[in-house]
Short mmCIF file of C-alpha atoms in Angstrom, two decimals:
data_model
loop_
_atom_site.label_atom_id
_atom_site.label_comp_id
_atom_site.label_asym_id
_atom_site.label_seq_id
_atom_site.Cartn_x
_atom_site.Cartn_y
_atom_site.Cartn_z
CA UNK A 789 143.91 63.90 80.21
CA UNK A 790 142.68 60.49 79.05
CA UNK A 791 139.53 59.07 80.64
CA UNK A 792 139.63 55.76 78.77
CA UNK A 793 137.84 57.24 75.73
CA UNK A 794 134.68 58.22 77.69
CA UNK A 795 133.39 61.76 78.13
CA UNK A 796 133.12 62.56 81.86
CA UNK A 797 129.71 63.54 83.34
CA UNK A 798 129.84 67.18 84.41
CA UNK A 799 127.36 68.04 87.16
CA UNK A 800 126.52 71.75 87.21
CA UNK A 801 123.12 71.81 88.94
CA UNK A 802 122.62 70.30 92.34
CA UNK A 803 120.93 66.95 92.81
CA UNK A 804 117.13 67.08 92.67
CA UNK A 805 117.07 70.00 90.21
CA UNK A 806 114.49 69.59 87.46
CA UNK A 807 115.39 71.10 84.08
CA UNK A 808 113.05 70.91 81.10
CA UNK A 809 113.36 72.71 77.79
CA UNK A 810 112.22 72.97 74.18
CA UNK A 811 108.86 73.14 72.48
CA UNK A 812 107.19 70.89 75.07
CA UNK A 813 108.13 73.33 77.83
CA UNK A 814 106.72 76.30 75.91
CA UNK A 815 103.43 74.43 75.33
CA UNK A 816 103.31 73.46 79.03
CA UNK A 817 103.63 77.15 80.00
CA UNK A 818 100.87 78.08 77.54
CA UNK A 819 98.56 75.41 79.00
CA UNK A 820 99.14 76.75 82.52
CA UNK A 821 98.14 80.26 81.40
CA UNK A 822 95.06 78.94 79.60
CA UNK A 823 94.03 77.25 82.88
CA UNK A 824 94.22 80.67 84.61
CA UNK A 825 92.16 82.16 81.78
CA UNK A 826 89.51 79.44 82.16
CA UNK A 827 89.18 80.29 85.86
CA UNK A 828 88.43 83.96 85.17
CA UNK A 829 86.32 83.53 82.01
CA UNK A 830 82.92 83.21 83.80
CA UNK A 831 83.43 86.49 85.71
CA UNK A 832 83.66 88.80 82.67
CA UNK A 833 80.95 91.32 81.86
CA UNK A 834 77.73 92.63 83.37
CA UNK A 835 76.19 89.14 83.54
CA UNK A 836 79.35 87.37 84.71
CA UNK A 837 79.24 85.25 87.85
CA UNK A 838 81.16 85.71 91.10
CA UNK A 839 83.72 83.33 92.57
CA UNK A 840 83.70 82.23 96.21
CA UNK A 841 87.25 81.73 97.49
CA UNK A 842 87.95 80.13 100.87
CA UNK A 843 91.41 80.90 102.24
CA UNK A 844 93.65 78.63 104.31
CA UNK A 845 92.38 80.27 107.52
CA UNK A 846 88.74 79.73 106.50
CA UNK A 847 88.18 83.36 105.51
CA UNK A 848 85.75 83.62 102.59
CA UNK A 849 85.85 86.17 99.77
CA UNK A 850 83.20 86.65 97.09
CA UNK A 851 84.45 88.62 94.11
CA UNK A 852 84.51 88.93 90.33
CA UNK A 853 87.48 91.31 90.31
CA UNK A 854 90.27 89.61 88.33
CA UNK A 855 93.16 91.04 90.37
CA UNK A 856 91.53 90.06 93.69
CA UNK A 857 90.77 86.49 92.52
CA UNK A 858 94.29 85.89 91.18
CA UNK A 859 95.84 87.32 94.34
CA UNK A 860 93.79 84.97 96.53
CA UNK A 861 94.31 81.88 94.34
CA UNK A 862 98.01 81.73 95.31
CA UNK A 863 99.23 80.64 91.86
CA UNK A 864 102.53 78.69 92.03
CA UNK A 865 103.26 77.96 88.36
CA UNK A 866 106.11 80.35 87.40
CA UNK A 867 104.73 81.15 83.92
CA UNK A 868 101.14 81.57 85.14
CA UNK A 869 102.37 84.06 87.76
CA UNK A 870 103.05 86.48 84.89
CA UNK A 871 99.29 86.72 84.30
CA UNK A 872 98.82 87.49 88.00
CA UNK A 873 101.39 90.29 87.67
CA UNK A 874 99.77 91.93 84.63
CA UNK A 875 96.39 91.79 86.35
CA UNK A 876 97.83 93.60 89.38
CA UNK A 877 99.58 96.12 87.12
CA UNK A 878 96.30 96.85 85.31
CA UNK A 879 94.58 97.31 88.70
CA UNK A 880 97.17 99.77 90.00
CA UNK A 881 97.53 101.68 86.70
CA UNK A 882 93.91 102.11 85.58
CA UNK A 883 91.84 100.27 88.21
CA UNK A 884 89.58 98.31 85.86
CA UNK A 885 89.97 95.73 83.10
CA UNK A 886 91.84 93.23 85.29
CA UNK A 887 89.76 90.28 84.04
CA UNK A 888 89.88 91.44 80.40
CA UNK A 889 93.67 91.72 80.34
CA UNK A 890 94.10 88.18 81.74
CA UNK A 891 91.56 86.64 79.34
CA UNK A 892 93.14 88.47 76.39
CA UNK A 893 96.67 87.31 77.29
CA UNK A 894 95.41 83.72 77.65
CA UNK A 895 93.66 83.88 74.27
CA UNK A 896 96.79 85.22 72.54
CA UNK A 897 98.72 82.25 73.94
CA UNK A 898 95.96 79.85 72.88
CA UNK A 899 96.13 81.22 69.30
CA UNK A 900 99.93 80.93 69.29
CA UNK A 901 99.84 77.33 70.56
CA UNK A 902 99.01 75.97 67.08
CA UNK A 903 101.95 77.81 65.55
CA UNK A 904 104.35 76.48 68.22
CA UNK A 905 103.14 72.90 67.67
CA UNK A 906 103.75 73.29 63.93
CA UNK A 907 107.33 74.36 64.58
CA UNK A 908 107.06 78.12 63.91
CA UNK A 909 109.80 80.01 65.76
CA UNK A 910 108.48 81.87 68.81
CA UNK A 911 110.52 84.90 67.69
CA UNK A 912 108.38 85.16 64.54
CA UNK A 913 105.19 84.89 66.62
CA UNK A 914 106.26 87.58 69.10
CA UNK A 915 107.31 89.86 66.23
CA UNK A 916 103.84 89.52 64.67
CA UNK A 917 102.08 90.07 67.99
CA UNK A 918 104.07 93.25 68.72
CA UNK A 919 103.32 94.61 65.25
CA UNK A 920 99.60 93.85 65.69
CA UNK A 921 99.57 95.46 69.14
CA UNK A 922 101.16 98.65 67.79
CA UNK A 923 98.61 98.83 64.97
CA UNK A 924 95.74 98.23 67.43
CA UNK A 925 96.90 100.93 69.87
CA UNK A 926 97.27 103.45 67.04
CA UNK A 927 93.78 102.54 65.81
CA UNK A 928 92.32 103.12 69.31
CA UNK A 929 93.93 106.60 69.40
CA UNK A 930 92.45 107.30 65.98
CA UNK A 931 88.94 106.10 66.94
CA UNK A 932 88.74 107.49 70.49
CA UNK A 933 86.23 110.29 71.05
CA UNK A 934 87.41 113.33 72.98
CA UNK A 935 85.00 114.85 75.47
CA UNK A 936 85.31 118.60 76.03
CA UNK A 937 86.20 119.39 79.63
CA UNK A 938 85.19 123.04 79.21
CA UNK A 939 81.50 122.16 79.40
CA UNK A 940 81.01 121.00 83.02
CA UNK A 941 77.62 119.38 82.34
CA UNK A 942 78.84 117.29 79.40
CA UNK A 943 82.05 116.43 81.21
CA UNK A 944 80.14 115.24 84.27
CA UNK A 945 77.97 113.09 81.98
CA UNK A 946 81.13 111.53 80.56
CA UNK A 947 82.40 110.68 84.04
CA UNK A 948 79.03 109.23 85.07
CA UNK A 949 78.86 107.06 81.92
CA UNK A 950 82.37 105.73 82.53
CA UNK A 951 81.61 104.99 86.21
CA UNK A 952 78.33 103.29 85.26
CA UNK A 953 80.13 101.06 82.71
CA UNK A 954 82.80 100.15 85.28
CA UNK A 955 80.08 99.14 87.77
CA UNK A 956 77.98 97.22 85.23
CA UNK A 957 79.92 93.99 85.82
CA UNK A 958 80.06 94.36 89.60
CA UNK A 959 77.92 93.18 92.47
CA UNK A 960 76.41 96.67 92.78
CA UNK A 961 75.26 96.98 89.14
CA UNK A 962 71.60 97.06 90.25
CA UNK A 963 72.41 100.11 92.40
CA UNK A 964 74.74 101.75 89.86
CA UNK A 965 72.54 104.88 89.56
CA UNK A 966 72.83 105.41 93.32
CA UNK A 967 76.60 104.93 93.37
CA UNK A 968 77.48 106.66 90.07
CA UNK A 969 76.72 110.15 91.37
CA UNK A 970 78.50 109.35 94.64
CA UNK A 971 81.68 108.16 92.88
CA UNK A 972 81.83 111.18 90.54
CA UNK A 973 81.23 113.59 93.46
CA UNK A 974 84.00 111.83 95.40
CA UNK A 975 86.61 112.16 92.63
CA UNK A 976 85.67 115.77 91.82
CA UNK A 977 86.36 116.80 95.44
CA UNK A 978 90.02 115.85 94.99
CA UNK A 979 92.72 118.29 93.94
CA UNK A 980 92.82 118.23 90.11
CA UNK A 981 96.63 118.50 90.19
CA UNK A 982 97.28 114.98 91.52
CA UNK A 983 93.85 113.30 92.06
CA UNK A 984 95.17 111.17 94.93
CA UNK A 985 92.44 108.52 95.39
CA UNK A 986 93.82 107.71 98.86
CA UNK A 987 92.17 110.91 100.08
CA UNK A 988 88.77 109.30 99.45
CA UNK A 989 88.13 107.55 102.75
CA UNK A 990 86.06 104.37 102.68
CA UNK A 991 84.59 103.12 105.96
CA UNK A 992 82.64 99.87 106.33
CA UNK A 993 79.76 99.55 108.80
CA UNK A 994 77.87 96.21 108.72
CA UNK A 995 74.10 96.40 108.87
CA UNK A 996 71.40 98.29 107.05
CA UNK A 997 70.65 98.46 103.34
CA UNK A 998 73.24 99.10 100.63
CA UNK A 999 71.42 102.36 99.84
CA UNK A 1000 71.99 103.50 103.44
CA UNK A 1001 75.57 104.19 102.29
CA UNK A 1002 76.55 107.78 103.18
CA UNK A 1003 78.56 110.29 101.18
CA UNK A 1004 80.29 112.65 103.62
CA UNK A 1005 81.59 115.84 102.00
CA UNK A 1006 84.45 116.02 104.43
CA UNK A 1007 85.84 113.50 106.92
CA UNK A 1008 84.23 110.74 108.95
CA UNK A 1009 86.20 108.53 111.33
CA UNK A 1010 85.19 106.03 113.95
CA UNK A 1011 85.00 107.28 117.53
CA UNK A 1012 88.37 106.70 119.14
CA UNK A 1013 89.12 105.10 122.50
CA UNK A 1014 87.96 107.50 125.21
CA UNK A 1015 88.51 107.95 128.94
CA UNK A 1016 86.15 108.99 131.74
CA UNK A 1017 84.92 112.52 131.19
CA UNK A 1018 84.38 112.02 127.47
CA UNK A 1019 80.59 111.86 127.75
CA UNK A 1020 80.57 115.30 129.40
CA UNK A 1021 82.08 116.85 126.29
CA UNK A 1022 79.85 118.54 123.68
CA UNK A 1023 79.27 116.35 120.62
CA UNK A 1024 78.19 118.99 118.13
CA UNK A 1025 79.67 122.32 116.98
CA UNK A 1026 78.93 124.88 114.28
CA UNK A 1027 81.98 126.58 112.70
CA UNK A 1028 84.40 125.09 115.24
CA UNK A 1029 88.13 125.79 115.42
CA UNK A 1030 90.07 122.55 115.10
CA UNK A 1031 93.63 121.89 116.25
CA UNK A 1032 95.42 118.74 115.05
CA UNK A 1033 98.31 117.48 117.17
CA UNK A 1034 100.99 114.86 117.21
CA UNK A 1035 101.41 115.26 120.96
CA UNK A 1036 100.78 112.89 123.87
CA UNK A 1037 98.52 114.48 126.50
CA UNK A 1038 98.88 111.83 129.19
CA UNK A 1039 100.66 111.37 132.50
CA UNK A 1040 103.19 108.63 131.83
CA UNK A 1041 105.04 106.49 134.37
CA UNK A 1042 108.81 106.67 134.01
CA UNK A 1043 110.47 103.84 132.13
CA UNK A 1044 111.76 100.88 134.14
CA UNK A 1045 115.39 101.87 133.75
CA UNK A 1046 114.86 105.49 134.84
CA UNK A 1047 116.35 106.38 138.19
CA UNK A 1048 115.77 109.49 140.29
CA UNK A 1049 117.66 109.85 143.57
CA UNK A 1050 116.11 112.07 146.22
CA UNK A 1051 117.20 112.95 149.72
CA UNK A 1052 113.89 114.21 151.09
CA UNK A 1053 110.19 113.56 150.56
CA UNK A 1054 109.71 117.17 149.48
CA UNK A 1055 112.10 116.62 146.56
CA UNK A 1056 110.02 113.65 145.39
CA UNK A 1057 106.91 115.79 145.62
CA UNK A 1058 108.62 118.47 143.51
CA UNK A 1059 109.25 115.88 140.76
CA UNK A 1060 105.60 114.79 140.80
CA UNK A 1061 104.44 118.41 140.76
CA UNK A 1062 106.75 119.16 137.80
CA UNK A 1063 105.22 116.31 135.82
CA UNK A 1064 101.72 117.64 136.48
CA UNK A 1065 102.86 121.17 135.71
CA UNK A 1066 104.17 120.11 132.30
CA UNK A 1067 100.86 118.56 131.19
CA UNK A 1068 98.83 121.48 132.62
CA UNK A 1069 101.02 123.95 130.69
CA UNK A 1070 100.27 121.99 127.49
CA UNK A 1071 96.53 121.94 128.21
CA UNK A 1072 96.43 125.71 128.98
CA UNK A 1073 98.34 126.44 125.77
CA UNK A 1074 95.79 124.44 123.75
CA UNK A 1075 92.88 126.16 125.54
CA UNK A 1076 94.43 129.57 124.79
CA UNK A 1077 94.28 128.91 121.05
CA UNK A 1078 90.48 129.06 121.22
CA UNK A 1079 90.12 125.60 119.67
CA UNK A 1080 86.78 123.81 120.14
CA UNK A 1081 88.03 120.44 118.87
CA UNK A 1082 91.38 118.81 119.72
CA UNK A 1083 92.52 115.82 117.67
CA UNK A 1084 95.78 113.97 118.24
CA UNK A 1085 97.52 111.00 116.65
CA UNK A 1086 98.83 110.09 120.15
CA UNK A 1087 96.84 109.25 123.32
CA UNK A 1088 94.85 111.88 125.20
CA UNK A 1089 94.59 110.62 128.78
CA UNK A 1090 91.88 110.86 131.44
CA UNK A 1091 93.29 114.06 133.01
CA UNK A 1092 93.27 115.90 129.66
CA UNK A 1093 89.85 114.48 128.74
CA UNK A 1094 88.30 115.80 131.95
CA UNK A 1095 90.13 119.14 131.58
CA UNK A 1096 88.68 119.63 128.09
CA UNK A 1097 85.21 118.45 129.18
CA UNK A 1098 85.12 121.11 131.94
CA UNK A 1099 85.81 123.77 129.26
CA UNK A 1100 83.33 122.48 126.62
CA UNK A 1101 86.10 121.29 124.30
CA UNK A 1102 85.83 118.04 122.33
CA UNK A 1103 88.95 115.84 122.13
CA UNK A 1104 89.90 112.57 120.41
CA UNK A 1105 93.22 110.78 120.77
CA UNK A 1106 94.79 107.92 118.83
CA UNK A 1107 93.29 109.19 115.54
CA UNK A 1108 94.60 107.01 112.69
CA UNK A 1109 97.30 108.66 110.61
CA UNK A 1110 95.36 108.41 107.32
CA UNK A 1111 92.26 109.91 108.96
CA UNK A 1112 94.33 112.77 110.43
CA UNK A 1113 95.86 113.52 107.01
CA UNK A 1114 92.38 113.69 105.48
CA UNK A 1115 91.20 115.99 108.31
CA UNK A 1116 94.04 118.40 107.49
CA UNK A 1117 93.11 118.29 103.77
CA UNK A 1118 89.48 119.02 104.66
CA UNK A 1119 89.66 121.69 107.38
CA UNK A 1120 93.03 123.30 106.64
CA UNK A 1121 95.69 124.15 109.21
CA UNK A 1122 98.67 121.94 110.01
CA UNK A 1123 99.59 119.12 112.38
CA UNK A 1124 101.45 120.48 115.40
CA UNK A 1125 104.16 118.51 117.22
CA UNK A 1126 104.29 120.95 120.15
CA UNK A 1127 101.65 122.80 122.15
CA UNK A 1128 103.59 126.06 122.34
CA UNK A 1129 103.34 128.80 119.73
CA UNK A 1130 100.17 127.50 118.01
CA UNK A 1131 99.00 130.41 115.83
CA UNK A 1132 95.53 131.05 114.36
CA UNK A 1133 96.67 129.98 110.87
CA UNK A 1134 97.56 126.54 112.31
CA UNK A 1135 93.89 125.91 113.17
CA UNK A 1136 91.34 124.49 110.75
CA UNK A 1137 87.59 124.94 110.56
CA UNK A 1138 84.45 123.39 109.03
CA UNK A 1139 80.77 124.27 108.89
CA UNK A 1140 79.64 121.53 111.26
CA UNK A 1141 81.05 118.86 113.54
CA UNK A 1142 78.91 116.13 115.07
CA UNK A 1143 79.20 112.70 116.60
CA UNK A 1144 76.64 110.40 115.00
CA UNK A 1145 75.48 106.82 115.46
CA UNK A 1146 75.91 104.81 112.25
CA UNK A 1147 74.83 101.19 112.63
CA UNK A 1148 76.49 99.77 115.71
CA UNK A 1149 79.34 102.34 115.72
CA UNK A 1150 79.69 105.98 116.60
CA UNK A 1151 81.37 108.21 114.04
CA UNK A 1152 82.81 111.73 114.20
CA UNK A 1153 81.80 113.73 111.12
CA UNK A 1154 83.34 117.00 109.93
CA UNK A 1155 81.23 118.42 107.10
CA UNK A 1156 80.88 121.62 105.08
CA UNK A 1157 84.63 122.06 104.74
CA UNK A 1158 85.39 125.01 102.43
CA UNK A 1159 88.94 123.80 101.74
CA UNK A 1160 87.84 120.18 101.28
CA UNK A 1161 90.03 118.14 98.95
CA UNK A 1162 88.79 114.91 100.47
CA UNK A 1163 85.57 113.04 101.22
CA UNK A 1164 84.42 109.82 102.90
CA UNK A 1165 82.12 107.02 101.82
CA UNK A 1166 80.50 105.10 104.70
CA UNK A 1167 79.44 101.77 103.19
CA UNK A 1168 76.50 99.80 104.58
CA UNK A 1169 75.32 96.28 103.82
CA UNK A 1170 74.28 92.99 105.36
CA UNK A 1171 77.37 90.77 105.22
CA UNK A 1172 81.01 91.76 105.62
CA UNK A 1173 81.93 89.88 102.40
CA UNK A 1174 79.29 91.91 100.55
CA UNK A 1175 80.60 95.23 101.88
CA UNK A 1176 84.19 94.23 100.99
CA UNK A 1177 83.11 93.51 97.38
CA UNK A 1178 81.25 96.85 97.25
CA UNK A 1179 84.48 98.55 98.34
CA UNK A 1180 86.44 96.81 95.56
CA UNK A 1181 83.75 97.75 93.02
CA UNK A 1182 83.79 101.39 94.07
CA UNK A 1183 87.60 101.44 93.94
CA UNK A 1184 87.45 100.31 90.30
CA UNK A 1185 84.85 102.96 89.45
CA UNK A 1186 86.82 105.68 91.26
CA UNK A 1187 89.99 104.76 89.35
CA UNK A 1188 88.09 104.79 86.03
CA UNK A 1189 86.68 108.28 86.74
CA UNK A 1190 90.14 109.47 87.77
CA UNK A 1191 91.65 108.22 84.49
CA UNK A 1192 88.78 109.73 82.50
CA UNK A 1193 89.58 113.14 84.02
CA UNK A 1194 93.29 112.80 83.27
CA UNK A 1195 92.71 111.35 79.80
CA UNK A 1196 89.31 112.43 78.45
CA UNK A 1197 89.26 110.10 75.45
CA UNK A 1198 86.59 107.40 75.49
CA UNK A 1199 85.68 104.36 73.38
CA UNK A 1200 82.56 102.21 73.31
CA UNK A 1201 82.54 99.13 75.56
CA UNK A 1202 80.57 95.91 75.31
CA UNK A 1203 83.05 94.34 72.89
CA UNK A 1204 82.63 97.14 70.30
CA UNK A 1205 86.24 98.35 70.25
CA UNK A 1206 87.60 94.78 70.23
CA UNK A 1207 85.47 93.85 67.20
CA UNK A 1208 86.55 96.98 65.32
CA UNK A 1209 90.24 96.29 66.05
CA UNK A 1210 89.73 92.67 64.98
CA UNK A 1211 88.22 93.80 61.65
CA UNK A 1212 91.02 96.35 61.11
CA UNK A 1213 93.83 93.84 61.81
CA UNK A 1214 92.18 91.16 59.67
CA UNK A 1215 91.99 93.61 56.74
CA UNK A 1216 95.59 94.68 57.32
CA UNK A 1217 96.81 91.06 57.38
CA UNK A 1218 95.47 90.58 53.84
CA UNK A 1219 97.86 93.26 52.57
CA UNK A 1220 101.04 91.44 53.69
CA UNK A 1221 102.56 88.09 52.76
CA UNK A 1222 104.23 85.27 54.65
CA UNK A 1223 103.83 83.98 58.18
CA UNK A 1224 103.14 87.46 59.57
CA UNK A 1225 99.79 87.44 57.75
CA UNK A 1226 98.70 84.36 59.71
CA UNK A 1227 100.03 85.66 63.04
CA UNK A 1228 98.36 89.10 62.76
CA UNK A 1229 95.16 87.33 61.68
CA UNK A 1230 95.45 85.12 64.80
CA UNK A 1231 95.85 88.27 66.95
CA UNK A 1232 92.67 89.64 65.33
CA UNK A 1233 90.82 86.41 66.14
CA UNK A 1234 92.06 86.50 69.76
CA UNK A 1235 90.48 89.96 70.24
CA UNK A 1236 87.05 88.43 69.58
CA UNK A 1237 87.30 86.50 72.85
CA UNK A 1238 85.96 89.54 74.76
CA UNK A 1239 82.58 89.90 72.95
CA UNK A 1240 82.28 86.11 72.66
CA UNK A 1241 82.79 85.63 76.41
CA UNK A 1242 80.37 88.47 77.20
CA UNK A 1243 77.72 86.57 75.20
CA UNK A 1244 78.54 83.19 76.76
CA UNK A 1245 78.34 84.58 80.32
CA UNK A 1246 74.97 86.18 79.52
CA UNK A 1247 73.62 82.92 78.03
CA UNK A 1248 73.33 84.40 74.53
CA UNK A 1249 74.16 82.64 71.25
CA UNK A 1250 77.75 83.88 70.87
CA UNK A 1251 78.20 82.62 67.29
CA UNK A 1252 75.06 84.36 66.06
CA UNK A 1253 75.85 87.69 67.75
CA UNK A 1254 79.51 87.64 66.61
CA UNK A 1255 78.36 87.06 63.01
CA UNK A 1256 76.08 90.10 63.30
CA UNK A 1257 78.92 92.15 64.77
CA UNK A 1258 81.34 91.13 62.00
CA UNK A 1259 78.77 92.10 59.37
CA UNK A 1260 78.04 95.51 60.94
CA UNK A 1261 81.73 96.35 61.47
CA UNK A 1262 82.42 95.36 57.84
CA UNK A 1263 79.84 98.01 56.87
CA UNK A 1264 81.77 100.64 58.87
CA UNK A 1265 79.65 100.69 62.05
CA UNK A 1266 82.67 101.00 64.34
CA UNK A 1267 80.82 101.28 67.68
CA UNK A 1268 78.53 98.26 67.29
CA UNK A 1269 78.76 96.00 70.35
CA UNK A 1270 76.79 93.48 72.42
CA UNK A 1271 73.41 94.70 73.69
CA UNK A 1272 72.49 92.87 76.90
CA UNK A 1273 68.94 94.24 76.95
CA UNK A 1274 67.74 92.99 73.55
CA UNK A 1275 70.16 90.01 73.32
CA UNK A 1276 71.43 91.43 70.05
CA UNK A 1277 73.75 94.24 68.96
CA UNK A 1278 73.56 98.04 69.22
CA UNK A 1279 75.65 101.19 68.89
CA UNK A 1280 77.27 101.27 72.33
CA UNK A 1281 78.56 104.82 71.89
CA UNK A 1282 74.96 106.04 71.49
CA UNK A 1283 73.91 103.70 74.31
CA UNK A 1284 76.48 105.43 76.58
CA UNK A 1285 78.47 102.26 77.31
CA UNK A 1286 81.73 104.18 77.55
CA UNK A 1287 85.18 103.29 78.78
CA UNK A 1288 88.36 105.41 78.93
CA UNK A 1289 90.59 104.66 75.93
CA UNK A 1290 93.47 104.28 78.40
CA UNK A 1291 91.88 101.10 79.83
CA UNK A 1292 91.91 99.42 76.43
CA UNK A 1293 95.39 100.55 75.35
CA UNK A 1294 96.91 99.49 78.69
CA UNK A 1295 95.14 96.10 78.54
CA UNK A 1296 96.35 95.42 74.98
CA UNK A 1297 99.93 96.41 75.77
CA UNK A 1298 100.07 94.39 79.02
CA UNK A 1299 98.44 91.29 77.51
CA UNK A 1300 100.75 91.33 74.47
CA UNK A 1301 103.88 91.85 76.57
CA UNK A 1302 102.90 88.96 78.85
CA UNK A 1303 102.18 86.63 75.91
CA UNK A 1304 105.49 87.51 74.22
CA UNK A 1305 107.40 87.01 77.47
CA UNK A 1306 105.88 83.55 78.05
CA UNK A 1307 106.55 82.55 74.43
CA UNK A 1308 110.20 83.59 74.76
CA UNK A 1309 110.79 81.09 77.60
CA UNK A 1310 112.44 77.95 76.27
CA UNK A 1311 113.77 76.34 79.44
CA UNK A 1312 112.59 76.12 83.04
CA UNK A 1313 114.92 75.13 85.86
CA UNK A 1314 113.30 74.21 89.17
CA UNK A 1315 115.49 73.87 92.21
CA UNK A 1316 114.25 71.29 94.73
CA UNK A 1317 115.29 73.25 97.82
CA UNK A 1318 112.05 72.87 99.72
CA UNK A 1319 110.73 76.23 98.49
CA UNK A 1320 110.11 75.08 94.91
CA UNK A 1321 111.52 78.31 93.54
CA UNK A 1322 111.62 78.16 89.76
CA UNK A 1323 113.74 80.14 87.36
CA UNK A 1324 112.98 80.54 83.68
CA UNK A 1325 115.52 81.10 80.92
CA UNK A 1326 114.60 82.92 77.69
CA UNK A 1327 115.36 81.34 74.38
CA UNK A 1328 118.81 82.32 73.21
CA UNK A 1329 119.92 83.13 76.77
CA UNK A 1330 121.29 79.58 77.28
CA UNK A 1331 124.49 78.66 75.49
CA UNK A 1332 124.00 75.64 73.26
CA UNK A 1333 127.01 74.02 74.87
CA UNK A 1334 125.70 74.32 78.42
CA UNK A 1335 126.44 71.07 80.30
CA UNK A 1336 123.39 68.96 80.99
CA UNK A 1337 122.72 66.72 83.98
#
């Protein structure tokens, strides 16, 4: 069909859609990621600073945990969101290194920016980065030191060193000796088969000193809502029998749409009596088991509370599901959904039960549990924001200890492993020709961002210390890293600054994958639909003949 010799305008994307592509778009994405990196830079290391974040509802958070900061920043740039995702992935996979992985990914992009501006294909850059990452991971496996798990004393020392290193950059680093033993004890109580960290309960009670924090070798949960008669119940037992229920022990009014038709008043009384008879049968059945403590996920009403009080039985209803699961793990037995046919093997036991005042709250504590595969940390501290940061710090340390048990290979921290990998990759790059030599050398330079930033955050002369590190690593001193005590360098393996090798390998793999993914994006299409949802298209995924607006 003839259009008068003019090519018609073909509209594919709706009006208001913004489409940008090419080298400028790639550089724009890199700049956004570098901005994220700049935000997290000051928080790295034992002398890093914290960030105060004020949410939309006025809630304040003080933290130096990379994953927490990025989650609260509410990043909207589609490429920068990838850094948020790798930080979260690092947090869920190994628990620590969330700041390192983000800074490393940002530095890889910063090093690649010069190549992109000079017109080097992003495919060549990503190929070089992937090769360098593979070499680095293999080198970590070669260098990592295995700690023998057969010797319990040495193995415990390994776990304590790893926990101490994880806490060195946190708010609680001054109290790391106090918390290190607590964290290792907590993880070692778990079942070695799965090491489910969710079975380590963490309770927060404002007030008191941070060193008032309690380690409960068993379960502690806050006193539940109680009815009249509760104060008459005993609050302490030795070797009690414990029954855990998922049963409601309460007289309930019939639902609004229930209808009962009676002819005589006596029939109505029979219905009322039957309702009372049902709950009394349940209570007698529980009493017959010989249980001293009755816990239920569902309410225990005033009638049942008074009934148990008259018989010197302690009861607590509306126990949180996670607390009840940890009680079962600690005392044994099983949760019962009926009061009939409860057998002795369904009951649990512990050495001691007591109700104790902790700060402004009352807590129920079950301790001395022979079958314990769980424990509870009751955190104390002045401000709620402080206690919340202590919880995040302990979570990181717990995850590090867990990974050290599962994978007992360690490397030296404090920038030592990064400097050794940098030296190795720089030497390797000299053995190959072409653009790959420059790209692998750039990857090696990017790894130096970790020790350099550690020095900058501590106020040291980063250039001077990095020169010393390069010299020592060139002489074969593989574990030489930053020494924060003498403001110089030292052998961090001998100084017991240890980290699980898994933390470093996971951080390198995640950072490289994120950098390669961002470099592969060549076009961004933003739809102006009020939600500002953006889609990104990888290079090569768009047909060259795709109609433009």
